[in-house]
GROMACS .gro file of C-alpha atoms in nm:
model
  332
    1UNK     CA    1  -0.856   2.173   2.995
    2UNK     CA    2  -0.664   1.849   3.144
    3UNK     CA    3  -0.459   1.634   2.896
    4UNK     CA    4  -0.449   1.304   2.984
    5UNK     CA    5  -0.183   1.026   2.830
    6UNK     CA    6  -0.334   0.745   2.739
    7UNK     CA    7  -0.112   0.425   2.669
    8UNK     CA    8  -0.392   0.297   2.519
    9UNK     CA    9  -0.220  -0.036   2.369
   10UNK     CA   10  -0.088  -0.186   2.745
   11UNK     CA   11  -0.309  -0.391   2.857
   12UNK     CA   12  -0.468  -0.742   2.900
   13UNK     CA   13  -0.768  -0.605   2.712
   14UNK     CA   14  -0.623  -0.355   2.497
   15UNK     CA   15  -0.691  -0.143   2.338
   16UNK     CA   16  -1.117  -0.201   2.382
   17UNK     CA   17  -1.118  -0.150   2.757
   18UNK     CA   18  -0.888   0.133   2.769
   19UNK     CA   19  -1.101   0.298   2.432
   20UNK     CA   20  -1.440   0.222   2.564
   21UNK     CA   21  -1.341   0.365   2.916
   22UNK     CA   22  -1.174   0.682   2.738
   23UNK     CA   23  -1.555   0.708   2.577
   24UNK     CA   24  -1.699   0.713   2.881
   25UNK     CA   25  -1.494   0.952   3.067
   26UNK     CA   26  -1.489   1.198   2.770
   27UNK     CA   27  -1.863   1.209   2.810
   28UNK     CA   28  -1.904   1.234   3.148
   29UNK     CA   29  -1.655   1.515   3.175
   30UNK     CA   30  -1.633   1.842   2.984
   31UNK     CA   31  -1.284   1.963   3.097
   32UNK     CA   32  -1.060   1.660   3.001
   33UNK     CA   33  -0.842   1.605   2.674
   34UNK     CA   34  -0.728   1.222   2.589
   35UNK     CA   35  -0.433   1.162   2.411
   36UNK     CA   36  -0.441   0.785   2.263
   37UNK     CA   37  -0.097   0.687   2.194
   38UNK     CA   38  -0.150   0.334   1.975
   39UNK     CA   39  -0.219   0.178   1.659
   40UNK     CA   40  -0.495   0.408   1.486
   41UNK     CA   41  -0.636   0.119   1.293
   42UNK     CA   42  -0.683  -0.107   1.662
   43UNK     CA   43  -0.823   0.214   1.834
   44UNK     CA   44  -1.084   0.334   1.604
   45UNK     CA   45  -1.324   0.073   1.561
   46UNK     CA   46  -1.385   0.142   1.960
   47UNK     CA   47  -1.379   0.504   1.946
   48UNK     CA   48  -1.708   0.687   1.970
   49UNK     CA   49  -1.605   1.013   2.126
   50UNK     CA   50  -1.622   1.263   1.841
   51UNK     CA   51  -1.442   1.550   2.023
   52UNK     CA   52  -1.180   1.585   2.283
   53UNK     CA   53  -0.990   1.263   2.164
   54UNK     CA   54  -0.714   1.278   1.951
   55UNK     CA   55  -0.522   0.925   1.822
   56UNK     CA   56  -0.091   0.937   1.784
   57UNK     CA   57  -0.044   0.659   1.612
   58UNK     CA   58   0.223   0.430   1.635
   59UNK     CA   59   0.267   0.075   1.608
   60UNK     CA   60   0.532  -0.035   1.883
   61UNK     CA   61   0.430  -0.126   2.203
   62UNK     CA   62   0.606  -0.237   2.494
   63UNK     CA   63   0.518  -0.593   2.588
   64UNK     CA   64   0.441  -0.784   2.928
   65UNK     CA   65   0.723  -0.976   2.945
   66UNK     CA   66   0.963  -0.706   2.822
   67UNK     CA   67   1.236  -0.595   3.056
   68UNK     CA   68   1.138  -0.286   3.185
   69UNK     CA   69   1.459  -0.042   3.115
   70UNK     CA   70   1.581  -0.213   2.845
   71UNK     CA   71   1.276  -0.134   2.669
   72UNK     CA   72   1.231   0.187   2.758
   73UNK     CA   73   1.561   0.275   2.640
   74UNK     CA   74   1.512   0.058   2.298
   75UNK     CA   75   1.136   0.069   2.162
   76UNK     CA   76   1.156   0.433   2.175
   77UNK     CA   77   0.853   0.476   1.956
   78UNK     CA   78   0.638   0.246   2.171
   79UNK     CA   79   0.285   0.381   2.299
   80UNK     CA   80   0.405   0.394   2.711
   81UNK     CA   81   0.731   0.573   2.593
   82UNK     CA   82   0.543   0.864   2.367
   83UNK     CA   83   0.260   0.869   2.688
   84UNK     CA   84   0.576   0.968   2.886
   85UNK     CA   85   0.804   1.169   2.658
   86UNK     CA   86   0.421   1.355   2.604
   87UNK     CA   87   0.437   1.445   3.019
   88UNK     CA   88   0.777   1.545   3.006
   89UNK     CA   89   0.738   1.793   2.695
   90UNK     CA   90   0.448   1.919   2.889
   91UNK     CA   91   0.212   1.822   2.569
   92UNK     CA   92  -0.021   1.649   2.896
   93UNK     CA   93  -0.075   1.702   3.243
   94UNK     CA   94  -0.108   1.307   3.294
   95UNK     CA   95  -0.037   0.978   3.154
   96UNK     CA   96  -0.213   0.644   3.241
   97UNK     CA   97  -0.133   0.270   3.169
   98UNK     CA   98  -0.213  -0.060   3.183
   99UNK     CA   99   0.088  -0.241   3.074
  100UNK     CA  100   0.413  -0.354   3.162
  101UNK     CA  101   0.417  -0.226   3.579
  102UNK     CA  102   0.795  -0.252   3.593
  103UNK     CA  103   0.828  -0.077   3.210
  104UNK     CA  104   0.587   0.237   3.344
  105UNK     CA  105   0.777   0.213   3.647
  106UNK     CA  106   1.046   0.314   3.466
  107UNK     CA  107   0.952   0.569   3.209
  108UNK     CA  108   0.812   0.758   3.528
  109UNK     CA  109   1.140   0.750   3.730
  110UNK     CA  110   1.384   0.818   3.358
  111UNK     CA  111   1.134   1.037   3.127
  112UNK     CA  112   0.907   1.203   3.340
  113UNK     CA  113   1.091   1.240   3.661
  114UNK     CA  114   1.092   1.212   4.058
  115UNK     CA  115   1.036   1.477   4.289
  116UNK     CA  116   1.350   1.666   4.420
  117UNK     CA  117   1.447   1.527   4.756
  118UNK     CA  118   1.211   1.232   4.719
  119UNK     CA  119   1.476   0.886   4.693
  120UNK     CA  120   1.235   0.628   4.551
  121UNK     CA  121   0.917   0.701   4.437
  122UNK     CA  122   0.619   0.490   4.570
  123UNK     CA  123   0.264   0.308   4.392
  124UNK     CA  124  -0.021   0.371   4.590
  125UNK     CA  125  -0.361   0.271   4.542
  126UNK     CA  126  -0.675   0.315   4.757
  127UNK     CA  127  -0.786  -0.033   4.871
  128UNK     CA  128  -1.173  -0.085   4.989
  129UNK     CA  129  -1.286  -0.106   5.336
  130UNK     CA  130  -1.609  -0.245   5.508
  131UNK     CA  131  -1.719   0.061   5.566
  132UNK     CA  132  -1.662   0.209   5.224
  133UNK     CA  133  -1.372   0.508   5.309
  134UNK     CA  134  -1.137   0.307   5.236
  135UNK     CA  135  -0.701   0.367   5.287
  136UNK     CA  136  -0.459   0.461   5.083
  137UNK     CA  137  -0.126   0.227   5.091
  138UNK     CA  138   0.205   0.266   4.999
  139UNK     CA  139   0.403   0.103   4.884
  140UNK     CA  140   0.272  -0.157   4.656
  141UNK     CA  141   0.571  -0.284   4.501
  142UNK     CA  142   0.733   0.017   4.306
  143UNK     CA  143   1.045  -0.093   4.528
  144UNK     CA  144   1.143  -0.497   4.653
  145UNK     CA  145   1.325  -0.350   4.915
  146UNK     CA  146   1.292   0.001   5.111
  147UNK     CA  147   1.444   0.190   5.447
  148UNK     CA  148   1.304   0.367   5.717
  149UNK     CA  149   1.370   0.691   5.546
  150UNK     CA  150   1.204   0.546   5.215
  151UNK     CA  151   0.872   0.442   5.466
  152UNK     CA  152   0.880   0.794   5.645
  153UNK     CA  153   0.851   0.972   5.294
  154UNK     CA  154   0.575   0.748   5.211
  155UNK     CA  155   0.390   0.867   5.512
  156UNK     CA  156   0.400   1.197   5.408
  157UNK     CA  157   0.329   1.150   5.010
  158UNK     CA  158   0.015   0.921   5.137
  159UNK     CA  159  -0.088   1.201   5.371
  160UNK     CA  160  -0.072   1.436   5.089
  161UNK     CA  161  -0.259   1.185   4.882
  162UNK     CA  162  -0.503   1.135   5.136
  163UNK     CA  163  -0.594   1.493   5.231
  164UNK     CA  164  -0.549   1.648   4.906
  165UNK     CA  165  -0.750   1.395   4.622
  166UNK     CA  166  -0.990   1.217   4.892
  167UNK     CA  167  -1.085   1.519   5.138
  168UNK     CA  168  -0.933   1.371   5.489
  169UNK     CA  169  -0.840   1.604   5.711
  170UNK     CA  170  -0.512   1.517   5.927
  171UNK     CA  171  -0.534   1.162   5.797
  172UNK     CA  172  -0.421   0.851   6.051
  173UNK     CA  173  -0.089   0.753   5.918
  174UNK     CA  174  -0.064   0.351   6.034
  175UNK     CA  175   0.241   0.174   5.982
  176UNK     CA  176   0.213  -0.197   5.855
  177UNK     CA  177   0.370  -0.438   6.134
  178UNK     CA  178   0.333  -0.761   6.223
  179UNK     CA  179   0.173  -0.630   6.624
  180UNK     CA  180   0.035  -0.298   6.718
  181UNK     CA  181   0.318  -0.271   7.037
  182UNK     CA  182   0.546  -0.005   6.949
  183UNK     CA  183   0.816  -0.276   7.018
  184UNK     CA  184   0.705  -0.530   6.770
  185UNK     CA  185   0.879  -0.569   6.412
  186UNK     CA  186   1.214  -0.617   6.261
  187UNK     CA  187   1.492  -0.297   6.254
  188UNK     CA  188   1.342  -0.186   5.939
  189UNK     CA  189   0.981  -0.113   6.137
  190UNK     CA  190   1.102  -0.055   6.462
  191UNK     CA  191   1.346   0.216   6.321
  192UNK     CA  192   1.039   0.352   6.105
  193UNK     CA  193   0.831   0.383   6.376
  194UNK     CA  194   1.067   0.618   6.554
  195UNK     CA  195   1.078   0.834   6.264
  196UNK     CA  196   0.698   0.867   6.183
  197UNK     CA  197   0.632   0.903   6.601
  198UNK     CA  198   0.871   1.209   6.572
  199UNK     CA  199   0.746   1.380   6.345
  200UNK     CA  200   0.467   1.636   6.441
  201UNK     CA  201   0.312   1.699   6.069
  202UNK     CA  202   0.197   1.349   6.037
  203UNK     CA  203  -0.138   1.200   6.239
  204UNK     CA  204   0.063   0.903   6.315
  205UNK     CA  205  -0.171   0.646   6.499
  206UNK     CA  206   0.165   0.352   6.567
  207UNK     CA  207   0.178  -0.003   6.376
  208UNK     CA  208  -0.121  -0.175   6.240
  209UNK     CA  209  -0.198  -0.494   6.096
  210UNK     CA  210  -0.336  -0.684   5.801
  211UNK     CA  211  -0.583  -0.856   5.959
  212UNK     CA  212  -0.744  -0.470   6.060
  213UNK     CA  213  -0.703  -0.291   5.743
  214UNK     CA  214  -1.020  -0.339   5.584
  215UNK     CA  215  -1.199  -0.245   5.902
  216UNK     CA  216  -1.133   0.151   5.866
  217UNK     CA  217  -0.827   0.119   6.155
  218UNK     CA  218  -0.632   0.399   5.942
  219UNK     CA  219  -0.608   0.620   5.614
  220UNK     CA  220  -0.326   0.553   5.518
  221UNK     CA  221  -0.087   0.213   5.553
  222UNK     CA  222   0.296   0.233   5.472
  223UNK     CA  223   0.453  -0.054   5.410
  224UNK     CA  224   0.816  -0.152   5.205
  225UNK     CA  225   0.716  -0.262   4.884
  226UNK     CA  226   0.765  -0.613   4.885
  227UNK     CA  227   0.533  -0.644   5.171
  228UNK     CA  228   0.276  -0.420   5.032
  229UNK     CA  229   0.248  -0.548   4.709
  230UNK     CA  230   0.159  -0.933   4.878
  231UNK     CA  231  -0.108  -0.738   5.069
  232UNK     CA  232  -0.267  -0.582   4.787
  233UNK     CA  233  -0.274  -0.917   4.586
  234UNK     CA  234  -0.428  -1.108   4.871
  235UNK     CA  235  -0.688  -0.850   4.961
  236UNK     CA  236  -0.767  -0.874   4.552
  237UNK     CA  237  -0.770  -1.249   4.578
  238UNK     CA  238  -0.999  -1.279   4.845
  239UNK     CA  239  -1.249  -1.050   4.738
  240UNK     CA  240  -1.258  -1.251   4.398
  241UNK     CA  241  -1.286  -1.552   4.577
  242UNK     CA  242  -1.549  -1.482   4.800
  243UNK     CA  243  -1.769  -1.306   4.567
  244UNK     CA  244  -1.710  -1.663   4.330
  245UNK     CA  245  -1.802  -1.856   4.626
  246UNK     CA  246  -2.153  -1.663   4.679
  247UNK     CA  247  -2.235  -1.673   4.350
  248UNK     CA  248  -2.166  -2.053   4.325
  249UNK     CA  249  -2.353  -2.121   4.627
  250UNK     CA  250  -2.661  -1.937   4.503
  251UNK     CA  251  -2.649  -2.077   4.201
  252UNK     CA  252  -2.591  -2.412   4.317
  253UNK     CA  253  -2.823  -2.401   4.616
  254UNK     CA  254  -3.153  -2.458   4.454
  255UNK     CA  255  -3.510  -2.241   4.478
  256UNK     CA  256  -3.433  -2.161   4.854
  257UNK     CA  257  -3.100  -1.981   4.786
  258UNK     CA  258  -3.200  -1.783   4.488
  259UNK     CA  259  -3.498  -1.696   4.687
  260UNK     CA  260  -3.324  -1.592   4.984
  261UNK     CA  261  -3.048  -1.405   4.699
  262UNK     CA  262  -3.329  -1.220   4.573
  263UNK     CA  263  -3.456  -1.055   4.908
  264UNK     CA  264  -3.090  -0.998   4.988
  265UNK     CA  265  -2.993  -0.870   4.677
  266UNK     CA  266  -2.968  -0.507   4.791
  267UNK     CA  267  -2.741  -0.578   5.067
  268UNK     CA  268  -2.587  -0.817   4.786
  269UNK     CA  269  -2.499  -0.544   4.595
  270UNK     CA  270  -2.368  -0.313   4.888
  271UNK     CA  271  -2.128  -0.590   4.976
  272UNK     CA  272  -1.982  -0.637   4.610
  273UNK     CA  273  -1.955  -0.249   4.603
  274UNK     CA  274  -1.753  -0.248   4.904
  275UNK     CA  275  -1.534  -0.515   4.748
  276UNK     CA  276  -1.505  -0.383   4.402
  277UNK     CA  277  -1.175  -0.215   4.445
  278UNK     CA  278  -1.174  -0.118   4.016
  279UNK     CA  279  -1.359   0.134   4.090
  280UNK     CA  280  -1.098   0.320   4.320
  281UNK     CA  281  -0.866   0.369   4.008
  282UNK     CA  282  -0.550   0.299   3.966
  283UNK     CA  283  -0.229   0.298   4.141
  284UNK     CA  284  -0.058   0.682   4.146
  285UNK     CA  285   0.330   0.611   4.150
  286UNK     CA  286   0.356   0.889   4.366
  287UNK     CA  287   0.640   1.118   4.400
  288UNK     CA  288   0.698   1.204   4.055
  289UNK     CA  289   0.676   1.520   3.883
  290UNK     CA  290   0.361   1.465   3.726
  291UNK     CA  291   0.060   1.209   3.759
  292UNK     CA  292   0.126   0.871   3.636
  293UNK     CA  293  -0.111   0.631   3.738
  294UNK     CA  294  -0.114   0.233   3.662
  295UNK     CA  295  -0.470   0.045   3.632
  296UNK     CA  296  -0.476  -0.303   3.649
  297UNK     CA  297  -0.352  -0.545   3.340
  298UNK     CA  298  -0.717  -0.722   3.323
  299UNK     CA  299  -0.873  -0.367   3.360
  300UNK     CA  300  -1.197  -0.328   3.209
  301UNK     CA  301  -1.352  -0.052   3.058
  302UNK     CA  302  -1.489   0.054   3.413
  303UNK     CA  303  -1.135   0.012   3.567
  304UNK     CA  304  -1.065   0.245   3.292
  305UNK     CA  305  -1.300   0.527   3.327
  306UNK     CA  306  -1.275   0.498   3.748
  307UNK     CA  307  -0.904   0.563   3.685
  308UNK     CA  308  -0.917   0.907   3.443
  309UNK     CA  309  -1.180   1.019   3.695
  310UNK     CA  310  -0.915   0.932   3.964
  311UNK     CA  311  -0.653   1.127   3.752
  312UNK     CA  312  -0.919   1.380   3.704
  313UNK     CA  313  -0.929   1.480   4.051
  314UNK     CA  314  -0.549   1.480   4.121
  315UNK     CA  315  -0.473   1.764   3.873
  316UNK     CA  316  -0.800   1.940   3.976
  317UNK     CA  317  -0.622   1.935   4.313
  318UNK     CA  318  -0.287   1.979   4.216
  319UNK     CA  319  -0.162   1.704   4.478
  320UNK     CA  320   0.124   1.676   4.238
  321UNK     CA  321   0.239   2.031   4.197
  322UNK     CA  322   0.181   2.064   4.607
  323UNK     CA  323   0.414   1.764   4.669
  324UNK     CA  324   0.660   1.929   4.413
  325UNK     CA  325   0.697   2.242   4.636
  326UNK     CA  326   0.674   2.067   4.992
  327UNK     CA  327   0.957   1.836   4.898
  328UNK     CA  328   1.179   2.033   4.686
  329UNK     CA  329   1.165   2.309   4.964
  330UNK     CA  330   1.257   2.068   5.226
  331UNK     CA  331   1.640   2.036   5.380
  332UNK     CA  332   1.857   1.757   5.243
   0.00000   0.00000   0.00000
């Protein structure tokens, strides 16, 4: 059986979305466990799941505008911090969260742990693609400011990620640049792209760019985290725009355009699949000891259940416990 960690009062929308997408997951699959760590009497009236689902209550919480480490080390009894301390103890196999990013970052790195040999652990998500295979990027803002070494780890935690939870064999390792030349960039890329083109393990395919990410050019994108995390919000914000945009324009356009939306609406719905990057999951901050994976502060209860099924997979494979061995067995 998998435990899961749920921090189930972080959260935009908490605790509904993260309940009702604990309700779904817990029927779908037969081999998970949720922990809810939150305020029993918030939590019930949205629990349906009978079995597999058991509430630790508590009534702290860590709040969005909290600073991160100071809270960790002073609301001891809030929801994130149990989800953690319940990793550590090995009372769960996972946690998950939607609040506070800089707060989770931070009961990952002091409660649960990083990785032997790994310097600063990394979020990753997998964004959407036209084609629908999507990439897996790192990192997304885990760290404002990162070195070659950092990016060169990344590349091989993504390739781990990659192979291991979404079944790519030897995936193409792209490094996010500003040109494709192998000359282009600033020290930081240009000294990262020496590193990742010498080392044999990694399917390294040279720099890419933003404007050719969501056309399938690679598997997975490493970028510092600054960088990474300005991509991820404006691939985000332009698939919400342009899917508001359609909409309006149907809806606006009169009998014509909601009779041309109507014979289009399969390849409608194909396109707001593709875009629909909630139902990738969450972001892994990989390079911990143990799953801990961030879904979105407006998640909904989709977001929810995409992410425990994303969780669900990672523990199936072990991608954690592999990474665990590859990097504590590597040289210093």
């Amino acid at each position: 059986m998998k435990k899961i960690a749920v921090d189930a009062m972080g959260g935009d929308n908490a605790p509904q979305a993260l309940v009702e997408g604990v309700n779904r997951a817990v029927q779908e699959f037969s081999d998970i466990e949720i922990l809810l760590y939150g305020d029993e009497t918030k939590i019930k009236p949205y629990l349906t799941a009978g079995e597999r689902v058991r509430i630790i209550h508590t009534e702290e919480k860590i709040d969005s505008d909290d600073e991160p480490t100071k809270a960790i080390r002073q609301k001891k009894e809030a929801s994130m911090v149990l989800a953690a301390k319940a990793v550590k103890a090995g009372e769960a196999d996972a946690m998950l969260s939607a609040g506070n990013t800089g707060a989770l970052l931070a009961a990952g790195f002091f409660i649960v742990g990083r990785i032997k040999n790994i310097d600063r652990p990394g979020l990753l998500s997998t964004m959407p693609t036209v084609g629908g295979q999507g990439f897996d990027m790192l990192d997304l803002g885990a760290n404002a400011e990162n070195t070659a070494h950092h990016l060169h780890q990344y590349a091989t935690l993504g390739s781990f990620y990659a192979e291991n939870v979404r079944g790519i064999k030897k995936p193409r390792v792209g490094l996010l640049n500003n040109g494709t030349e192998s000359s282009k960039g600033d020290p930081l890329r240009k000294e990262a792209y020496e590193l990742l083109a010498g080392d044999s393990t990694l399917n390294f395919i040279g720099n890419v760019e933003a404007r050719d990410l969501m056309d399938d050019v690679a598997d997975v994108v490493v970028a510092d985290g600054f960088t990474g995390n300005a991509v991820l919000k404006s691939i985000e914000g332009t698939a919400i725009s342009i899917m508001g945009q359609l909409k309006k324009s149907i809806l606006g356009g009169g009998f014509k355009a909601k009779l041309g939306a109507w014979l289009l609406k399969d390849s409608l719905r194909g396109l707001k699949n593709s875009l629909d990057y909630s139902s990738a999951g969450g972001a892994v901050l990989f390079g911990l000891k143990a799953p801990v994976v961030k879904t979105h502060g407006s998640s909904d209860a989709k977001a929810v259940y995409s992410t425990i099924r994303q969780i669900r997979t990672m523990l199936e494979t072990d991608v954690v416990g592999k990474s665990v061995i590859e990097f504590s067995d590597a040289k210093e």
